[in-house]
CSV table of C-alpha atoms and ligand atoms in Angstrom, one decimal:
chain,number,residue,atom,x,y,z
A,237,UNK,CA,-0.1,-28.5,22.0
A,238,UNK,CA,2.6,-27.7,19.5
A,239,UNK,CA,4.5,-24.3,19.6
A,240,UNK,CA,5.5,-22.3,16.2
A,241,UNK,CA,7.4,-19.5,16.8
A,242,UNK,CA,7.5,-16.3,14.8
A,243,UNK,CA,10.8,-14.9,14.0
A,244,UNK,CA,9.2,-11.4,14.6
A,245,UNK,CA,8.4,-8.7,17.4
A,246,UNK,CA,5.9,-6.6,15.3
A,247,UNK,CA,2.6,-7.3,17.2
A,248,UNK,CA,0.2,-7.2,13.9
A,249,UNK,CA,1.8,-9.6,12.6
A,250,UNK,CA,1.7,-12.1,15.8
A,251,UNK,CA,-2.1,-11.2,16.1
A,252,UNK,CA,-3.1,-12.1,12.2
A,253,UNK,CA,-0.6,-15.5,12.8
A,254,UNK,CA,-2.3,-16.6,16.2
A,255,UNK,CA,-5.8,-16.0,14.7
A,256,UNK,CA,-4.6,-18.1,11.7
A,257,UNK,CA,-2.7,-21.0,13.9
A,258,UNK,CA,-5.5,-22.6,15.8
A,259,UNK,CA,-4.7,-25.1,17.7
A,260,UNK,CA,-0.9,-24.2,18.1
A,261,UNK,CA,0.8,-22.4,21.0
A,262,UNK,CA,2.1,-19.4,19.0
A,263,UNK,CA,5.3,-17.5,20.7
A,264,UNK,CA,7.4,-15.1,19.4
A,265,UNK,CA,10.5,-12.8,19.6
A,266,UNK,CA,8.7,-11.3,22.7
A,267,UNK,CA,8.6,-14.3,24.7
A,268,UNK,CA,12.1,-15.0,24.3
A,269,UNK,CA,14.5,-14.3,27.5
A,270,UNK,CA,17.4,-13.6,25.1
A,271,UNK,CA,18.0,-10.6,22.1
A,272,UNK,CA,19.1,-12.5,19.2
A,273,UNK,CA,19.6,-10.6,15.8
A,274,UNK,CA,17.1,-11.3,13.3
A,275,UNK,CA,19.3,-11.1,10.2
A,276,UNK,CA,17.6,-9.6,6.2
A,277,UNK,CA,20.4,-9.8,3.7
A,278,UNK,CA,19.0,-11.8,0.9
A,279,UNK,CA,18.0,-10.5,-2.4
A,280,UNK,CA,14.6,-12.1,-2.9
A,281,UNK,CA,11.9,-12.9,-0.5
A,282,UNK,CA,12.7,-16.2,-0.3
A,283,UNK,CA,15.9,-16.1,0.8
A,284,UNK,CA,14.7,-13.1,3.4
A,285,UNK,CA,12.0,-15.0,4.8
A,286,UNK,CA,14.1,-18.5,5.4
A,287,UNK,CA,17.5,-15.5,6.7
A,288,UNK,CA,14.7,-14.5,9.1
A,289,UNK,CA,13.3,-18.2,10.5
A,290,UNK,CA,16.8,-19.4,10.4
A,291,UNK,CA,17.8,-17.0,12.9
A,292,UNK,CA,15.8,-17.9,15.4
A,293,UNK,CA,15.5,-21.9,14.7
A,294,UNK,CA,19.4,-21.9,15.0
A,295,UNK,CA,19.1,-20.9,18.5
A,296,UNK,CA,15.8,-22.5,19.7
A,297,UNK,CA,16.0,-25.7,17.1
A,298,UNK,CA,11.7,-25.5,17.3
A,299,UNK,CA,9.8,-25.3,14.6
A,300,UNK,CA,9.8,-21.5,13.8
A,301,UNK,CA,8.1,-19.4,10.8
A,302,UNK,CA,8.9,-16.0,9.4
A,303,UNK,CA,7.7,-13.7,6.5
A,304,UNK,CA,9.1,-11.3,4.1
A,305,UNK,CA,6.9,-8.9,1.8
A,306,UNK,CA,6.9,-6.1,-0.4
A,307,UNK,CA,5.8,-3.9,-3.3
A,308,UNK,CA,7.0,-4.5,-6.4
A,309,UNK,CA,6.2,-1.7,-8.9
A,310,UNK,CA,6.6,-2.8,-12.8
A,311,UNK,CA,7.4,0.4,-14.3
A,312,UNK,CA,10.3,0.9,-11.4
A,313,UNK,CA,12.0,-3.0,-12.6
A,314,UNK,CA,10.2,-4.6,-9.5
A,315,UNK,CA,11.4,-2.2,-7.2
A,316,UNK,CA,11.1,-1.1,-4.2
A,317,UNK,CA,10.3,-5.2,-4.0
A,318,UNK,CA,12.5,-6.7,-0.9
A,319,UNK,CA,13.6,-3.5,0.1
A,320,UNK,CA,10.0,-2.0,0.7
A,321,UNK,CA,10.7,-1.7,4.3
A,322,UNK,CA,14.0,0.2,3.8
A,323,UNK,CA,13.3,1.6,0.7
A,324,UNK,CA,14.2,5.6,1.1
A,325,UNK,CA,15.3,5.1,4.4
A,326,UNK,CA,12.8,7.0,7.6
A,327,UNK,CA,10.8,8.6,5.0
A,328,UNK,CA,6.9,8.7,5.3
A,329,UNK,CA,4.8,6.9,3.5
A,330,UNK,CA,3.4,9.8,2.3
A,331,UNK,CA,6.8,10.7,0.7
A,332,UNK,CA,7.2,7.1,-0.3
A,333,UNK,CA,4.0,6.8,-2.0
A,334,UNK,CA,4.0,10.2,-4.2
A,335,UNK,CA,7.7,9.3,-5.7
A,336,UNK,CA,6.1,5.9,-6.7
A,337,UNK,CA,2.6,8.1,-8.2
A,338,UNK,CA,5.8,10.3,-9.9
A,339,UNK,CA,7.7,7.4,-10.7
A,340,UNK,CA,4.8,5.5,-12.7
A,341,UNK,CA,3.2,8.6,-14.8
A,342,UNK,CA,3.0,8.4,-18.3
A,343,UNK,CA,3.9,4.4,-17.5
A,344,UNK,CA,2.4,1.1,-17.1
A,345,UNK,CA,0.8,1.6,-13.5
A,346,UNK,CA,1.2,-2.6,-12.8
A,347,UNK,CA,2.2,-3.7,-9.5
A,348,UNK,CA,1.9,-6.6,-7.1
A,349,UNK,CA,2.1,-7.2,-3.4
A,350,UNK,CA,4.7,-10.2,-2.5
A,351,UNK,CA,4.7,-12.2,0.5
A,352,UNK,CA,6.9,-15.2,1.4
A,353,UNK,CA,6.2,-17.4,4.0
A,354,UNK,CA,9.2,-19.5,5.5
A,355,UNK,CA,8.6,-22.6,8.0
A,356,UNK,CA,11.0,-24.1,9.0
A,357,UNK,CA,10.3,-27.7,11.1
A,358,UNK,CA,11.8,-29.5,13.6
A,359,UNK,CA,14.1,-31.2,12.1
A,360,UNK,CA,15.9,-27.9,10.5
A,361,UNK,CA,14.1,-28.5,7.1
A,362,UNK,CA,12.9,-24.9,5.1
A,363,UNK,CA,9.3,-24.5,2.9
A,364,UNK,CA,8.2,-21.6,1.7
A,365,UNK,CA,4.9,-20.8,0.6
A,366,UNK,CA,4.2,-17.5,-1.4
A,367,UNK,CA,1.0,-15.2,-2.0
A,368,UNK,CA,1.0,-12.5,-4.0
A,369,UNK,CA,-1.9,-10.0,-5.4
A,370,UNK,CA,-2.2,-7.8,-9.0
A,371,UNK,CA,-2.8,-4.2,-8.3
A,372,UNK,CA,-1.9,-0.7,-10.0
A,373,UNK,CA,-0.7,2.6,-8.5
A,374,UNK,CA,-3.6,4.8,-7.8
A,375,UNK,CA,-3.1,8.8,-9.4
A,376,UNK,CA,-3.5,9.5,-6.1
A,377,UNK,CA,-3.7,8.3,-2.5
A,378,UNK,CA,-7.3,7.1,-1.1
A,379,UNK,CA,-7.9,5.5,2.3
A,380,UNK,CA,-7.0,5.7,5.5
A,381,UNK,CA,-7.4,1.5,6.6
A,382,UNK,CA,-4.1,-0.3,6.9
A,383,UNK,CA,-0.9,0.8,6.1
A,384,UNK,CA,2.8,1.0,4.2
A,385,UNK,CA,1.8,1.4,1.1
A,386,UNK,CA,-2.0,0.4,0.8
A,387,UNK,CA,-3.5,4.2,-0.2
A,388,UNK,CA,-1.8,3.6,-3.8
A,389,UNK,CA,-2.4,0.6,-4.5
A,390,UNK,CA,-5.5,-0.2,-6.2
A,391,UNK,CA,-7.3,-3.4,-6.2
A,392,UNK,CA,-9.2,-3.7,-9.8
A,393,UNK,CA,-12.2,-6.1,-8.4
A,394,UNK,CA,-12.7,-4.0,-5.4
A,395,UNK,CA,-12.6,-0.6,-7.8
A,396,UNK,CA,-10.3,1.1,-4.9
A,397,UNK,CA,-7.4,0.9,-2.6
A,398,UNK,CA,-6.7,-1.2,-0.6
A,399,UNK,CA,-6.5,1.3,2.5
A,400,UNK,CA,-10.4,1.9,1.8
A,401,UNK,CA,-10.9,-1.5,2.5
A,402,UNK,CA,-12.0,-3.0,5.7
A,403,UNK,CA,-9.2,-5.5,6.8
A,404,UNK,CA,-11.4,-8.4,6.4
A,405,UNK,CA,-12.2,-7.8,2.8
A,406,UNK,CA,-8.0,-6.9,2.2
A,407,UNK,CA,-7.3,-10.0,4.4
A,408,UNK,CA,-9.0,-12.4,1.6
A,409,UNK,CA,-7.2,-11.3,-1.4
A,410,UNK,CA,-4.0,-9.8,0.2
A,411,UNK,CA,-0.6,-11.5,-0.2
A,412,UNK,CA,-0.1,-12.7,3.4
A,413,UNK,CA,-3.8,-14.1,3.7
A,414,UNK,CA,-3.1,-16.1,0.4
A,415,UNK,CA,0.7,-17.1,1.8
A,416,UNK,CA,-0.8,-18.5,5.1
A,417,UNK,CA,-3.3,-19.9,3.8
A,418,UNK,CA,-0.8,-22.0,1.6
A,419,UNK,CA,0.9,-22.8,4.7
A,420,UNK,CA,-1.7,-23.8,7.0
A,421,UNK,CA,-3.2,-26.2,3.9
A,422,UNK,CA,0.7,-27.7,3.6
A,423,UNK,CA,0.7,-27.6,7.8
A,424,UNK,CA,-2.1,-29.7,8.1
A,425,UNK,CA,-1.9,-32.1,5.0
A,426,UNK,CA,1.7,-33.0,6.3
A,427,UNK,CA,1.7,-33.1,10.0
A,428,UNK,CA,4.4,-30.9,9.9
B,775,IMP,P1,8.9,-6.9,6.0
B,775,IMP,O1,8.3,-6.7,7.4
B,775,IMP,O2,10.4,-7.0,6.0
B,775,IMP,O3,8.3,-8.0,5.3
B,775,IMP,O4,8.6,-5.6,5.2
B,775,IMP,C1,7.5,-5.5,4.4
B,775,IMP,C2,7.3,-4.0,3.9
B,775,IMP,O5,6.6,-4.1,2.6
B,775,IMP,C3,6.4,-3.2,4.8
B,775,IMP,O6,7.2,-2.4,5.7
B,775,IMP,C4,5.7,-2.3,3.7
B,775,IMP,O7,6.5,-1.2,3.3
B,775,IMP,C5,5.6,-3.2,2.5
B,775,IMP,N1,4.3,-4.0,2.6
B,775,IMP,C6,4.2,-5.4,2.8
B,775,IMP,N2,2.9,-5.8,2.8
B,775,IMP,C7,2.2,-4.7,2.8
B,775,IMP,C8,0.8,-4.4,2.8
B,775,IMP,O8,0.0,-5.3,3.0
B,775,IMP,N3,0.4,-3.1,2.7
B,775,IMP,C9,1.3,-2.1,2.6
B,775,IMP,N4,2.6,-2.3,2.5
B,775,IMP,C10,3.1,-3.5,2.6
């Protein structure tokens, strides 16, 4: 069976990948004996997402995959966008997603969710495969389902947010679901 790792120790993420990757052993930071830094300092999700995967393919030269995603909120010039994560340093996301309600009234309330998807195969060679998904800040937040920043942003063909969605119905359209979706398709067409 062939292993993909996952340049990534957040457990959600390793969950929604294994489900995804059947057929593949699928490892990640945790089953590594060493701490190797995970380095972020591009400035678009590309660039993240290959930073990440190269990271850890540069010390386990395996075919490893990575991901980098964000909110980027038209009205705000595509911010918070790759720096959704960091974005007002350890705020909530309570306080995170009322300055982007503030930010957006009187505006255009357009926004999207962005996610990158880097592999990088054996031989050391980067693809990227991105999803994205047309929403608009909510007036307020609604929902209480999954997280970051989904209680503002509505979802026009669901009428709602996204955190008052179950996660199989935000799995469908989200940005990740369409990004590994591209990925597996590429995956499988290639023998990658
Ligand atoms: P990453 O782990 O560096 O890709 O950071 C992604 C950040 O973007 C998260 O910490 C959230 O702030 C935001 N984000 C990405 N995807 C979503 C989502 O599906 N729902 C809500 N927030 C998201």
């Amino acid at each position: 069976m062939k292993t993909i790792w996952i340049a990534t120790s957040n457990a959600h993420k390793v969950e929604e990948f294994k489900e995804m990757l059947v057929g593949y052993e699928v490892k990640s930071l945790k089953d590594l004996d060493q701490k190797i830094e995970i380095e972020e300092n591009g400035t678009t999700f590309e660039e993240n997402a290959i930073c990440k995967a190269m990271s850890l393919y540069n010390v386990l030269h395996e075919p490893v995959i990575s991901d980098d995603s964000g909110i980027e909120v038209d009205a705000m010039d595509k911010k918070p966008g790759v720096y959704s994560a960091r974005w007002m340093g350890d705020q909530t996301y309570e306080v995170k997603n009322q300055a982007i309600i503030d930010n957006v009234k009187g505006k255009v309330r357009t926004a999207r969710y962005v996610c990158v998807i880097a592999y990088i195969d054996e031989q050391g060679e980067a693809h990227t495969y991105r999803g994205e998904v047309e929403g608009e800040i909510n007036s307020h937040p609604v929902g209480t389902n999954g997280f970051g920043y989904d209680p503002i942003f509505y979802y026009p063909p669901y009428q709602t947010t996204l955190a008052n969605v179950s996660d199989e119905k935000k799995n469908a359209i989200s940005h990740r679901g369409k990004a590994l979706r591209l990925f597996i398709e590429d995956l499988k067409e290639k023998e990658l």
